[in-house]
Amino acid sequence: MGKSTLFNALTLLDVPMAPYPFTTVEPNRGVAAVRAPCPHTERGVPCTPGNAKCVDGTRWVPVNLVDVPGLVPGAHEGKGLGHKFLDDLRAADGFIQVVDLSGATDPEGRLAPPGSQDPAEEVQWLEEELVDWVSEILGRDFERSARSVELEGKKVEEFLQHRLTGLSVGPNALAAALRASPVDRAHPSHWTAAERRALARALLRASKPRLIAANKCDRADAARLEALAGKVGDLPVVPTAADAELTLRRAARAGLVEYRPGGPTFSVRDPARLSAAQASALDALAAVMSHWGGTGVQSSLERLVYDRLHQIVIYPVEDETRWTDTRGRVLPDALLVPADTPARTVAYRVHTDLGEHFIRAIDGRTHRAIGAEQALPPNSVVRIVARK
Ligand SMILES: Nc1nc2c(ncn2[C@@H]2O[C@H](COP(=O)(O)OP(=O)(O)O)[C@@H](O)[C@H]2O)c(=O)[nH]1
Ligand SMILES: [Mg+2]
């Protein structure tokens, strides 16, 4: 519980929120941001941000976020808003699963007495639900197609890639999943249902990184967090107080407090302006933040993007010496790309023409050339040279 609250906090948009399931009927799309150190601080020249604002040397780089409601057990069979969930997930690079650390949300998303529910169960059934879903995609008419692939002498990668179209599983993720699975690559038609399921699990792991937001941490303690972390294997668990983050961002926007999302604390601008109720609500927030070291909301997104998705920030420029675009704007854009993205693919992201006519990239710090297939260093300022 807390998906919409987390989404609203991260995007600071308003969508309906309520303590019962399916309040959110359409998935809500919004733009959140992750922080990155702005290279302008290395030069002492202020930047001219276009897409990603810069606050005191920190760039806020946009990330698309979708609030997907209504996942209940049985989703792959179409229960709840299951298919909608899975369709949205299909297109996502990764996701944050929000669970109720206080144990007050039942598997159907309804309120329950605090401590009566185990959030680890929600993590486990989502995993099984997702594995069922990928297994089904993988398994449709599997044996027959597998046999014809074997007869034609096609590679198993090609066969699987074709089956998994639409799931946005990249070639690296597919290779990693195959390595991690106990399957005979030469004979997919011999794979048992259990082997296909193991492959589905590995595919999920490799292609849809997940992070657990242990929400409502304001109503829980370190022991509950440890218990959860101990039951979810290697999935990272970040304690969050989504409600607190939303309140703070709104209070900051209203000019009541000074707060940088992701910061460990906040300060009240003018205590005399607060009502008694506001003052005590903010005191309670301050106590939660000092206990957990912040609300955890901003860091949950950043850990997903940086640690799980291995994204890096790139600053494309047209003049690699002055770090400007053609209009003289300094470091106008900041882009997130997976760390291993080849320079030419980054060029396509900047502009199709730059990708098509790519010659080389030039590192704005070292002034060295970077070839089409080479990856760019994190936080690089880069000029893309293309044929006119
Ligand atoms: N105590 C507490 N309540 C929260 C927190 N986050 C969300 N809630 C409350 O939980 C209820 C359900 O939240 P919502 O975001 O709509 O849940 P969703 O159904 O998962 O989208 C709302 O009343 C929220 O205010 C939190 O961190 N702490
Ligand atoms: Mg919701």
XYZ file of C-alpha atoms and ligand atoms in Angstrom:
417
model
C 0.000 0.000 0.000
C 1.279 3.402 -0.951
C 1.910 3.031 -4.686
C -0.046 6.126 -5.669
C 1.383 8.094 -2.773
C 4.915 7.160 -3.786
C 4.140 7.983 -7.397
C 2.615 11.335 -6.436
C 5.532 12.176 -4.233
C 8.070 11.301 -6.915
C 6.248 13.213 -9.623
C 4.415 15.700 -7.444
C 1.297 15.211 -9.533
C -2.100 14.758 -8.024
C -3.978 11.548 -8.714
C -6.715 10.084 -6.513
C -5.502 8.322 -3.391
C -7.518 6.401 -0.866
C -7.083 3.556 1.595
C -8.876 0.994 -0.600
C -7.843 -0.900 -3.732
C -8.381 0.190 -7.320
C -8.748 3.881 -6.551
C -6.461 4.356 -9.473
C -8.247 2.968 -12.482
C -5.983 4.154 -15.254
C -2.271 3.848 -14.845
C -0.880 7.237 -14.158
C 2.084 8.354 -16.066
C 4.370 11.038 -14.856
C 7.884 12.285 -14.820
C 10.109 11.875 -11.790
C 13.808 12.707 -11.595
C 17.038 11.262 -10.304
C 19.952 13.323 -9.079
C 23.337 13.550 -10.782
C 26.314 15.821 -10.153
C 26.314 18.551 -12.814
C 29.605 18.866 -14.722
C 29.232 22.650 -14.761
C 30.737 22.693 -11.258
C 34.049 21.522 -12.787
C 34.220 24.620 -14.953
C 32.772 27.345 -12.804
C 30.495 28.313 -15.713
C 26.787 28.097 -14.919
C 24.774 25.623 -17.000
C 21.679 26.406 -19.085
C 19.526 23.364 -18.412
C 16.783 22.498 -20.859
C 15.294 19.203 -19.736
C 16.914 18.629 -16.348
C 16.979 21.464 -13.891
C 20.133 22.160 -11.909
C 19.963 23.015 -8.220
C 23.232 23.906 -6.511
C 25.306 21.687 -8.770
C 22.853 18.781 -8.761
C 21.002 17.948 -11.958
C 17.526 16.427 -11.713
C 17.396 14.061 -14.670
C 13.924 13.008 -15.840
C 12.681 9.439 -15.565
C 9.288 8.241 -16.779
C 7.213 6.699 -14.062
C 3.977 4.710 -14.238
C 1.748 4.053 -11.256
C 0.293 0.630 -11.929
C -2.636 -0.278 -9.703
C -4.632 -3.359 -9.060
C -2.251 -6.261 -9.049
C -3.802 -9.047 -7.019
C -2.967 -12.759 -6.900
C -4.188 -14.351 -10.134
C -3.279 -11.344 -12.282
C -1.903 -13.416 -15.137
C -5.337 -15.033 -15.388
C -6.781 -11.565 -15.696
C -7.899 -11.075 -12.095
C -8.183 -7.533 -10.771
C -6.531 -5.261 -13.281
C -3.928 -7.916 -13.863
C -3.527 -7.764 -17.607
C -3.244 -4.010 -17.498
C -0.490 -4.357 -14.944
C 1.369 -6.869 -17.025
C 1.012 -4.768 -20.174
C 2.522 -1.794 -18.411
C 5.281 -3.911 -17.004
C 6.077 -5.279 -20.436
C 7.286 -1.875 -21.534
C 9.102 -0.972 -18.309
C 12.840 -1.183 -17.735
C 12.369 -2.093 -14.096
C 10.034 -1.518 -11.207
C 9.577 -0.647 -7.580
C 7.258 -2.961 -5.677
C 5.611 -1.061 -2.850
C 4.718 -3.221 0.142
C 3.331 -2.289 3.519
C 6.097 -2.814 6.048
C 3.684 -2.167 8.884
C 1.783 -5.329 7.909
C -1.579 -3.577 7.637
C -2.425 -4.451 4.019
C -3.893 -7.813 2.985
C -3.061 -9.597 -0.307
C -6.060 -7.974 -2.016
C -4.823 -4.522 -1.045
C -7.351 -3.934 1.746
C -6.583 -2.474 5.149
C -5.943 -5.063 7.855
C -4.920 -4.798 11.505
C -1.320 -3.540 11.787
C 1.195 -6.364 12.070
C -1.305 -9.002 10.914
C 0.219 -9.359 7.420
C 3.677 -10.376 6.283
C 4.931 -8.084 3.478
C 7.374 -10.798 2.367
C 4.397 -12.841 1.175
C 3.462 -10.078 -1.208
C 6.979 -10.052 -2.608
C 6.880 -13.809 -3.077
C 3.511 -14.015 -4.750
C 4.359 -11.180 -7.117
C 7.456 -13.109 -8.095
C 5.389 -16.246 -8.767
C 2.764 -14.228 -10.616
C 5.422 -12.733 -12.870
C 7.102 -16.074 -13.425
C 3.703 -17.570 -14.407
C 3.221 -14.738 -16.829
C 6.619 -15.032 -18.499
C 6.301 -18.833 -18.555
C 3.040 -18.479 -20.410
C 4.510 -16.109 -22.964
C 7.426 -18.453 -23.378
C 5.413 -21.632 -23.411
C 2.669 -21.050 -25.991
C 2.829 -23.972 -28.381
C 6.405 -24.396 -27.256
C 7.302 -27.943 -28.230
C 6.097 -27.736 -31.789
C 7.836 -24.425 -32.481
C 10.955 -25.637 -30.718
C 11.082 -28.726 -32.900
C 10.798 -26.731 -36.091
C 13.547 -24.412 -34.872
C 15.753 -27.435 -34.245
C 15.003 -28.788 -37.721
C 15.838 -25.474 -39.319
C 19.050 -25.360 -37.292
C 18.238 -21.925 -35.856
C 19.865 -20.641 -32.712
C 17.967 -20.906 -29.458
C 18.603 -17.172 -28.832
C 16.846 -16.261 -32.043
C 13.917 -18.519 -31.202
C 13.534 -17.093 -27.710
C 14.031 -13.489 -28.756
C 11.203 -13.931 -31.215
C 8.912 -15.423 -28.563
C 9.712 -12.681 -26.115
C 9.103 -9.772 -28.496
C 7.259 -7.067 -26.641
C 8.691 -8.027 -23.286
C 11.685 -5.766 -23.964
C 14.265 -8.397 -23.119
C 17.590 -7.266 -24.550
C 20.166 -9.675 -25.994
C 22.381 -9.306 -22.912
C 19.531 -10.122 -20.568
C 18.621 -13.130 -22.689
C 22.203 -14.392 -22.713
C 22.456 -13.930 -18.937
C 19.189 -15.782 -18.380
C 20.299 -18.685 -20.573
C 23.588 -18.917 -18.717
C 21.761 -18.983 -15.397
C 19.306 -21.699 -16.484
C 19.825 -25.465 -16.479
C 18.561 -25.931 -20.061
C 19.984 -27.878 -22.993
C 20.434 -25.121 -25.540
C 20.601 -27.466 -28.488
C 17.249 -29.106 -27.775
C 14.612 -26.638 -26.594
C 11.908 -29.157 -27.577
C 13.140 -31.387 -24.725
C 12.767 -28.693 -22.077
C 10.418 -29.682 -19.286
C 7.808 -27.315 -17.900
C 10.017 -26.935 -14.809
C 13.006 -25.985 -16.954
C 10.961 -23.435 -18.859
C 9.817 -22.001 -15.572
C 13.402 -21.758 -14.354
C 14.281 -19.920 -17.553
C 11.280 -17.616 -17.104
C 12.497 -16.795 -13.597
C 15.985 -16.060 -14.876
C 14.582 -13.915 -17.704
C 12.580 -11.891 -15.241
C 15.577 -11.426 -13.053
C 17.767 -10.325 -15.930
C 15.286 -8.115 -17.752
C 12.978 -6.541 -15.155
C 15.058 -5.497 -12.175
C 12.937 -4.949 -9.126
C 13.396 -3.084 -5.883
C 11.192 -3.313 -2.808
C 9.942 -0.127 -1.192
C 9.154 -1.130 2.384
C 6.546 1.549 2.788
C 4.851 2.924 5.874
C 8.157 2.601 7.660
C 6.793 5.328 9.942
C 4.538 2.596 11.363
C 7.248 -0.060 11.600
C 10.656 -0.673 13.098
C 14.090 -1.965 12.160
C 13.184 -5.494 13.250
C 10.340 -5.656 10.719
C 12.645 -4.304 8.033
C 15.293 -6.903 8.799
C 12.729 -9.669 8.812
C 11.526 -8.577 5.364
C 15.032 -8.202 3.936
C 15.869 -11.672 5.246
C 13.002 -13.246 3.290
C 13.389 -11.693 -0.140
C 16.758 -13.049 -1.217
C 18.948 -10.556 -3.001
C 16.206 -8.049 -3.795
C 17.177 -4.652 -2.398
C 14.748 -3.336 0.219
C 14.498 0.404 0.883
C 12.394 1.654 3.802
C 10.079 4.435 2.619
C 7.612 6.848 4.123
C 5.728 7.868 0.977
C 3.149 9.885 2.855
C 5.849 11.892 4.597
C 7.644 12.601 1.313
C 4.437 13.755 -0.340
C 3.595 16.017 2.583
C 7.075 17.514 2.543
C 7.137 18.142 -1.196
C 3.772 19.833 -0.965
C 4.828 21.861 2.054
C 7.992 22.884 0.216
C 5.969 23.923 -2.814
C 3.670 25.951 -0.561
C 6.715 27.677 0.887
C 6.221 26.300 4.394
C 9.411 24.277 4.606
C 12.754 24.037 2.948
C 13.282 20.501 1.741
C 15.368 18.864 -0.942
C 13.870 15.540 -1.982
C 16.231 12.831 -0.855
C 17.604 14.997 1.914
C 17.944 13.671 5.454
C 15.877 16.436 6.972
C 13.959 19.677 6.349
C 13.559 23.019 8.040
C 10.525 25.145 8.720
C 10.729 28.556 7.056
C 8.642 30.518 9.495
C 7.424 28.580 12.545
C 5.052 31.425 13.434
C 3.085 30.772 10.214
C 2.219 27.168 11.120
C -0.999 26.114 12.778
C -0.666 23.911 15.847
C -1.788 20.920 13.778
C 0.764 21.639 11.044
C 3.509 22.089 13.609
C 2.791 18.770 15.284
C 2.483 16.960 11.936
C 5.876 18.320 10.914
C 7.374 17.318 14.264
C 6.171 13.771 13.697
C 7.702 13.838 10.210
C 10.995 15.082 11.562
C 11.046 12.208 14.064
C 10.416 9.623 11.318
C 13.148 11.128 9.158
C 15.684 11.236 11.908
C 14.933 7.607 12.736
C 15.299 6.373 9.117
C 17.720 8.981 7.779
C 15.127 10.570 5.457
C 11.920 9.325 3.837
C 13.699 6.901 1.490
C 11.430 7.784 -1.427
C 13.926 9.581 -3.646
C 16.612 7.026 -2.888
C 14.311 4.121 -3.760
C 14.052 5.487 -7.303
C 17.742 6.301 -7.529
C 18.780 2.876 -6.335
C 16.550 1.302 -8.964
C 17.902 3.504 -11.741
C 21.559 3.511 -10.797
C 22.175 0.262 -8.909
C 19.661 -2.082 -10.491
C 19.285 -0.688 -14.008
C 22.917 0.448 -14.197
C 22.013 3.685 -15.862
C 24.456 6.536 -16.283
C 23.935 10.194 -17.113
C 25.295 11.626 -20.354
C 25.497 15.296 -21.337
C 25.445 15.674 -25.127
C 26.909 18.944 -26.445
C 27.808 20.293 -29.870
C 31.004 22.038 -28.840
C 33.193 19.713 -26.815
C 35.465 22.508 -25.625
C 32.876 24.942 -24.364
C 30.309 22.259 -23.538
C 27.589 24.117 -25.392
C 24.950 23.450 -28.022
C 24.685 25.465 -31.255
C 22.861 28.201 -29.408
C 25.603 28.560 -26.834
C 23.660 26.944 -24.023
C 25.969 25.192 -21.551
C 25.183 21.509 -20.884
C 21.592 21.895 -22.056
C 20.540 18.250 -21.808
C 21.066 15.345 -19.470
C 20.161 11.819 -20.597
C 19.924 8.522 -18.776
C 21.204 5.486 -20.663
C 22.263 1.983 -19.602
C 25.973 1.983 -18.768
C 26.905 -0.390 -21.590
C 25.088 1.554 -24.319
C 27.258 1.926 -27.447
C 28.011 5.511 -28.495
C 26.022 5.134 -31.702
C 22.905 4.103 -29.765
C 23.326 7.145 -27.534
C 23.577 9.224 -30.713
C 20.224 7.810 -31.883
C 18.722 8.828 -28.565
C 19.905 12.396 -29.071
C 18.703 12.571 -32.660
C 17.945 9.944 -35.325
C 20.160 11.797 -37.815
C 23.096 11.680 -35.436
C 22.689 7.928 -35.106
C 22.336 7.312 -38.828
C 25.272 9.489 -39.804
C 27.422 8.739 -36.801
C 31.178 9.088 -37.277
C 32.520 9.226 -33.743
C 31.874 10.688 -30.329
C 34.350 12.959 -28.571
C 34.818 12.970 -24.828
C 34.493 16.565 -23.635
C 37.004 16.058 -20.836
C 39.785 14.041 -22.445
C 39.001 15.085 -26.055
C 39.558 11.489 -27.099
C 37.488 9.865 -29.817
C 34.957 7.197 -28.884
C 33.949 4.649 -31.523
C 30.428 3.595 -32.482
C 30.476 0.391 -30.443
C 32.242 1.818 -27.402
C 30.350 2.743 -24.248
C 30.570 6.240 -22.811
C 31.929 6.894 -19.334
C 29.423 7.832 -16.620
C 28.608 11.520 -16.376
C 30.349 12.176 -19.669
C 30.102 15.379 -21.596
C 30.125 14.192 -25.155
C 30.020 15.588 -28.654
C 28.651 13.392 -31.381
C 30.232 13.938 -34.743
C 28.052 12.942 -37.687
C 28.246 13.279 -41.480
C 26.379 16.313 -42.705
N 1.354 5.708 7.607
C 1.574 5.764 6.292
N 0.533 5.746 5.440
C 0.788 5.795 4.119
C 2.113 5.848 3.611
N 2.061 5.874 2.275
C 0.758 5.835 1.945
N -0.012 5.796 3.049
C -1.475 5.794 3.128
O -1.965 4.579 2.641
C -3.210 4.765 1.954
C -3.170 4.118 0.587
O -2.196 4.750 -0.183
P -2.195 4.687 -1.772
O -0.962 5.397 -2.194
O -3.491 5.153 -2.341
O -2.036 3.109 -1.986
P -2.130 2.245 -3.342
O -3.447 1.563 -3.304
O -1.001 1.263 -3.231
O -1.967 3.149 -4.496
C -3.435 6.278 1.922
O -4.319 6.624 2.945
C -2.058 6.843 2.191
O -2.103 8.103 2.791
C 3.193 5.883 4.548
O 4.387 5.929 4.206
N 2.862 5.840 5.860
Mg -3.170 3.463 -6.084
